[in-house]
Amino acid sequence: MSRTGFQLPLLPGRSPSEPPDTQDRTRALEAKGASEQVGARVRRLFGGSFHLRHVDAGSCNACESELKALANPYYDLHRLGIFIEPSPRHADGLIVTGPITLPMREPLLRTYEAMPEPRLVIAVGTCACTGGIFAGSELVAGPLERLLPVDVYIPGCPPSPLTLLHGLLLALGRVEEARR
Amino acid sequence: MQLTWLWRGLRTGVLTTRYPRRPERMPDGWRGTAVLQRDQCVVEGAPPSCVTVCLPRALSVEETGGDRRLRLDHAACIACGLCVAACPRGALSISNEFELAASSRARLISEHRPKGDRAA
């Protein structure tokens, strides 16, 4: 037994320094329509609920604070049938916050690999959407769209709970997108 | 004892937001994102003062062969309000719009090409 003990196998054909490759692009094509598939299932009568897995990829915890506020009695995320899960195996969607620091790159990709399909990815906060003030830094692997196919972008620093709610419902196709 | 709490609940009513069914309005002064009044902006200065002060580089100027555009990336905007103070013409403001989520990156970018520039 090595010193680190149990180790998950690394993703095939990927090393931490490798840039986003064609594998990512084919995955992006596969994942196209994941939002529609999940949305259609959830909108059906007795179709089920929407389960999310949250990964903090180097966030400053402001986004987490707002995500936590969604569970309070005022916003009450659960009334809409949206739940945050402790395991990626049970999740339909992946919420990512933070600019994807290098140490969190591999755990994030493993979480994504562990999710059953159809799966959708939601970028929460300016950092996950564009890198924010960390954009272009050599210590971040983000923004998220360089690693995973993003279905919904929720901007804001941090996004307010209602903005988050709008984004989550947009992922399910239950609200309209704002015109700009 | 339980009736006390029942009475309290009935008196207070439901405080939970009805958000997707009923529209919600943010208070004035709540900072959502920067918006550009296109008729006010002339993209003057090299770079314009708003681009200079923008910390996350949400505002940028793109120049391709004499064509000058101001690009406002709402995904990068942190609604700090520095550009509002920097703009001499009052073309930028912070809106209290909260429904900002978008399904594609392109929908979060607004570009502005001043009218005078195209003729020149």
Short mmCIF file of N, CA and C in Angstrom, two decimals, chain A residues 73-76 79-80 125-126 129-130 132-133 135 145 150-157 160 162-163 165-167 169-170 174-180, chain B residues 15-20 24-26 30 32-33 35 38 55-57 73-79 97-105 107-110:
data_model
loop_
_atom_site.label_atom_id
_atom_site.label_comp_id
_atom_site.label_asym_id
_atom_site.label_seq_id
_atom_site.Cartn_x
_atom_site.Cartn_y
_atom_site.Cartn_z
N PRO A 73 -35.94 29.80 4.52
CA PRO A 73 -37.39 29.83 4.29
C PRO A 73 -37.86 30.87 3.27
N TYR A 74 -37.09 31.91 3.05
CA TYR A 74 -37.55 32.92 2.10
C TYR A 74 -37.46 32.43 0.66
N TYR A 75 -36.32 31.85 0.29
CA TYR A 75 -36.16 31.39 -1.10
C TYR A 75 -36.67 29.96 -1.27
N ASP A 76 -36.41 29.12 -0.28
CA ASP A 76 -36.95 27.76 -0.22
C ASP A 76 -36.82 27.00 -1.54
N ARG A 79 -39.08 23.86 -2.49
CA ARG A 79 -40.46 23.95 -2.97
C ARG A 79 -40.52 23.77 -4.47
N LEU A 80 -39.40 24.02 -5.17
CA LEU A 80 -39.35 23.88 -6.62
C LEU A 80 -38.84 22.49 -7.03
N GLY A 125 -21.23 32.37 -10.71
CA GLY A 125 -20.32 33.45 -10.33
C GLY A 125 -19.41 33.87 -11.46
N THR A 126 -18.94 35.09 -11.34
CA THR A 126 -18.03 35.66 -12.33
C THR A 126 -16.78 34.80 -12.52
N CYS A 129 -17.54 31.79 -14.66
CA CYS A 129 -17.96 32.19 -16.01
C CYS A 129 -16.78 32.67 -16.85
N THR A 130 -15.95 33.55 -16.31
CA THR A 130 -14.89 34.16 -17.11
C THR A 130 -13.52 34.12 -16.43
N GLY A 132 -13.03 36.02 -13.85
CA GLY A 132 -13.11 37.23 -13.03
C GLY A 132 -11.78 37.93 -12.92
N ILE A 133 -11.41 38.31 -11.71
CA ILE A 133 -10.14 39.00 -11.53
C ILE A 133 -8.97 38.04 -11.61
N ALA A 135 -8.69 35.89 -14.13
CA ALA A 135 -8.58 35.50 -15.53
C ALA A 135 -7.16 35.71 -16.02
N GLU A 145 -15.56 26.99 -18.93
CA GLU A 145 -15.88 26.57 -20.29
C GLU A 145 -14.68 25.97 -21.02
N VAL A 150 -20.47 24.07 -20.69
CA VAL A 150 -21.33 24.78 -19.74
C VAL A 150 -22.71 24.99 -20.36
N ASP A 151 -23.74 24.67 -19.59
CA ASP A 151 -25.11 24.84 -20.08
C ASP A 151 -25.70 26.18 -19.67
N VAL A 152 -25.42 26.58 -18.43
CA VAL A 152 -25.98 27.85 -17.96
C VAL A 152 -24.88 28.66 -17.26
N TYR A 153 -24.83 29.94 -17.61
CA TYR A 153 -23.90 30.86 -16.95
C TYR A 153 -24.70 31.74 -16.00
N ILE A 154 -24.28 31.80 -14.75
CA ILE A 154 -24.93 32.69 -13.78
C ILE A 154 -23.91 33.72 -13.35
N PRO A 155 -23.94 34.93 -13.93
CA PRO A 155 -22.94 35.93 -13.56
C PRO A 155 -23.29 36.63 -12.26
N GLY A 156 -22.33 37.32 -11.71
CA GLY A 156 -22.53 38.05 -10.47
C GLY A 156 -21.40 37.78 -9.52
N CYS A 157 -21.13 38.74 -8.66
CA CYS A 157 -19.98 38.58 -7.77
C CYS A 157 -20.34 38.99 -6.36
N SER A 160 -26.92 36.95 -6.69
CA SER A 160 -27.89 36.94 -5.59
C SER A 160 -28.69 35.64 -5.64
N LEU A 162 -31.74 35.13 -5.95
CA LEU A 162 -32.76 35.14 -7.00
C LEU A 162 -32.14 34.96 -8.38
N THR A 163 -30.93 35.49 -8.58
CA THR A 163 -30.23 35.25 -9.83
C THR A 163 -29.90 33.77 -9.97
N LEU A 165 -31.56 31.33 -8.59
CA LEU A 165 -32.83 30.66 -8.82
C LEU A 165 -33.22 30.78 -10.29
N HIS A 166 -33.02 31.97 -10.85
CA HIS A 166 -33.31 32.18 -12.26
C HIS A 166 -32.46 31.27 -13.13
N GLY A 167 -31.19 31.15 -12.77
CA GLY A 167 -30.29 30.30 -13.54
C GLY A 167 -30.65 28.83 -13.45
N LEU A 169 -33.62 27.56 -12.78
CA LEU A 169 -34.87 27.34 -13.50
C LEU A 169 -34.67 27.47 -15.00
N LEU A 170 -33.71 28.31 -15.40
CA LEU A 170 -33.38 28.42 -16.82
C LEU A 170 -32.79 27.11 -17.35
N ARG A 174 -37.71 26.48 -17.37
CA ARG A 174 -38.94 26.93 -16.72
C ARG A 174 -39.10 28.45 -16.71
N VAL A 175 -38.05 29.17 -17.01
CA VAL A 175 -38.16 30.63 -17.12
C VAL A 175 -37.53 31.08 -18.43
N GLU A 176 -37.86 32.31 -18.80
CA GLU A 176 -37.32 32.89 -20.02
C GLU A 176 -35.96 33.52 -19.75
N GLU A 177 -35.17 33.53 -20.80
CA GLU A 177 -33.88 34.19 -20.72
C GLU A 177 -34.08 35.70 -20.91
N ALA A 178 -33.31 36.49 -20.19
CA ALA A 178 -33.43 37.94 -20.32
C ALA A 178 -32.90 38.40 -21.67
N ARG A 179 -33.56 39.37 -22.25
CA ARG A 179 -33.08 39.94 -23.52
C ARG A 179 -32.13 41.09 -23.22
N ARG A 180 -31.14 41.23 -24.06
CA ARG A 180 -30.16 42.28 -23.80
C ARG A 180 -29.80 42.97 -25.09
N LEU B 15 -44.13 33.93 4.01
CA LEU B 15 -43.08 34.90 3.67
C LEU B 15 -42.24 34.44 2.49
N THR B 16 -42.36 33.17 2.12
CA THR B 16 -41.56 32.62 1.04
C THR B 16 -41.88 33.33 -0.28
N THR B 17 -40.83 33.60 -1.04
CA THR B 17 -41.04 34.26 -2.33
C THR B 17 -41.78 33.32 -3.29
N ARG B 18 -42.60 33.90 -4.17
CA ARG B 18 -43.32 33.10 -5.16
C ARG B 18 -42.60 33.20 -6.49
N TYR B 19 -41.29 33.36 -6.45
CA TYR B 19 -40.56 33.92 -7.57
C TYR B 19 -40.93 33.47 -8.99
N PRO B 20 -40.81 32.22 -9.38
CA PRO B 20 -41.03 32.03 -10.83
C PRO B 20 -42.47 32.33 -11.25
N GLU B 24 -40.54 39.16 -9.16
CA GLU B 24 -39.90 39.73 -7.98
C GLU B 24 -39.19 41.00 -8.40
N ARG B 25 -39.14 41.98 -7.53
CA ARG B 25 -38.46 43.21 -7.88
C ARG B 25 -37.38 43.51 -6.84
N MET B 26 -36.18 43.81 -7.34
CA MET B 26 -35.11 44.15 -6.43
C MET B 26 -35.25 45.62 -6.02
N TRP B 30 -29.94 48.36 -5.61
CA TRP B 30 -29.35 47.02 -5.60
C TRP B 30 -28.53 46.85 -6.87
N GLY B 32 -26.99 44.94 -9.79
CA GLY B 32 -27.03 43.72 -10.58
C GLY B 32 -25.87 43.64 -11.55
N THR B 33 -25.92 44.46 -12.57
CA THR B 33 -24.84 44.49 -13.55
C THR B 33 -24.79 45.87 -14.20
N VAL B 35 -25.00 48.48 -17.15
CA VAL B 35 -25.66 48.57 -18.45
C VAL B 35 -25.23 49.84 -19.16
N ARG B 38 -26.78 53.12 -25.07
CA ARG B 38 -26.06 53.16 -26.34
C ARG B 38 -26.09 54.54 -27.01
N LEU B 55 -11.75 46.72 -13.28
CA LEU B 55 -10.80 45.77 -12.68
C LEU B 55 -10.83 44.39 -13.34
N PRO B 56 -11.99 43.76 -13.51
CA PRO B 56 -11.99 42.43 -14.13
C PRO B 56 -11.99 42.47 -15.66
N ARG B 57 -11.74 43.61 -16.25
CA ARG B 57 -11.70 43.78 -17.71
C ARG B 57 -13.00 43.34 -18.38
N ASP B 73 -18.82 42.84 -21.19
CA ASP B 73 -19.03 41.43 -20.88
C ASP B 73 -19.74 41.32 -19.53
N HIS B 74 -21.02 41.01 -19.57
CA HIS B 74 -21.78 40.93 -18.32
C HIS B 74 -21.33 39.76 -17.45
N ALA B 75 -20.74 38.74 -18.07
CA ALA B 75 -20.26 37.59 -17.29
C ALA B 75 -19.05 37.96 -16.45
N ALA B 76 -18.31 38.99 -16.86
CA ALA B 76 -17.13 39.40 -16.10
C ALA B 76 -17.42 40.55 -15.15
N CYS B 77 -18.53 41.23 -15.36
CA CYS B 77 -18.84 42.43 -14.57
C CYS B 77 -19.13 42.06 -13.13
N ILE B 78 -18.47 42.77 -12.19
CA ILE B 78 -18.72 42.50 -10.78
C ILE B 78 -19.55 43.62 -10.15
N ALA B 79 -20.12 44.48 -10.99
CA ALA B 79 -21.03 45.55 -10.54
C ALA B 79 -20.43 46.42 -9.44
N GLU B 97 -31.61 44.91 -12.31
CA GLU B 97 -32.10 43.70 -12.95
C GLU B 97 -31.39 42.48 -12.35
N PHE B 98 -32.14 41.45 -11.99
CA PHE B 98 -31.48 40.28 -11.40
C PHE B 98 -31.55 39.03 -12.26
N GLU B 99 -32.41 39.01 -13.27
CA GLU B 99 -32.53 37.81 -14.10
C GLU B 99 -31.43 37.81 -15.16
N LEU B 100 -30.22 37.48 -14.70
CA LEU B 100 -29.05 37.67 -15.55
C LEU B 100 -28.52 36.39 -16.16
N ALA B 101 -28.98 35.25 -15.70
CA ALA B 101 -28.43 33.98 -16.17
C ALA B 101 -28.69 33.81 -17.66
N ALA B 102 -27.75 33.14 -18.34
CA ALA B 102 -27.87 32.95 -19.77
C ALA B 102 -27.38 31.57 -20.15
N SER B 103 -27.88 31.07 -21.26
CA SER B 103 -27.51 29.71 -21.66
C SER B 103 -26.30 29.69 -22.58
N SER B 104 -25.86 30.85 -23.01
CA SER B 104 -24.63 30.86 -23.80
C SER B 104 -23.82 32.10 -23.46
N ARG B 105 -22.54 31.99 -23.72
CA ARG B 105 -21.61 33.06 -23.39
C ARG B 105 -21.91 34.31 -24.23
N ARG B 107 -24.65 35.49 -25.23
CA ARG B 107 -25.79 36.26 -24.76
C ARG B 107 -25.43 37.21 -23.63
N LEU B 108 -24.27 37.02 -23.03
CA LEU B 108 -23.85 37.86 -21.92
C LEU B 108 -22.93 38.99 -22.37
N ILE B 109 -22.71 39.10 -23.67
CA ILE B 109 -21.82 40.14 -24.17
C ILE B 109 -22.65 41.13 -24.97
N SER B 110 -22.50 42.42 -24.62
CA SER B 110 -23.14 43.43 -25.47
C SER B 110 -22.06 44.31 -26.07
#
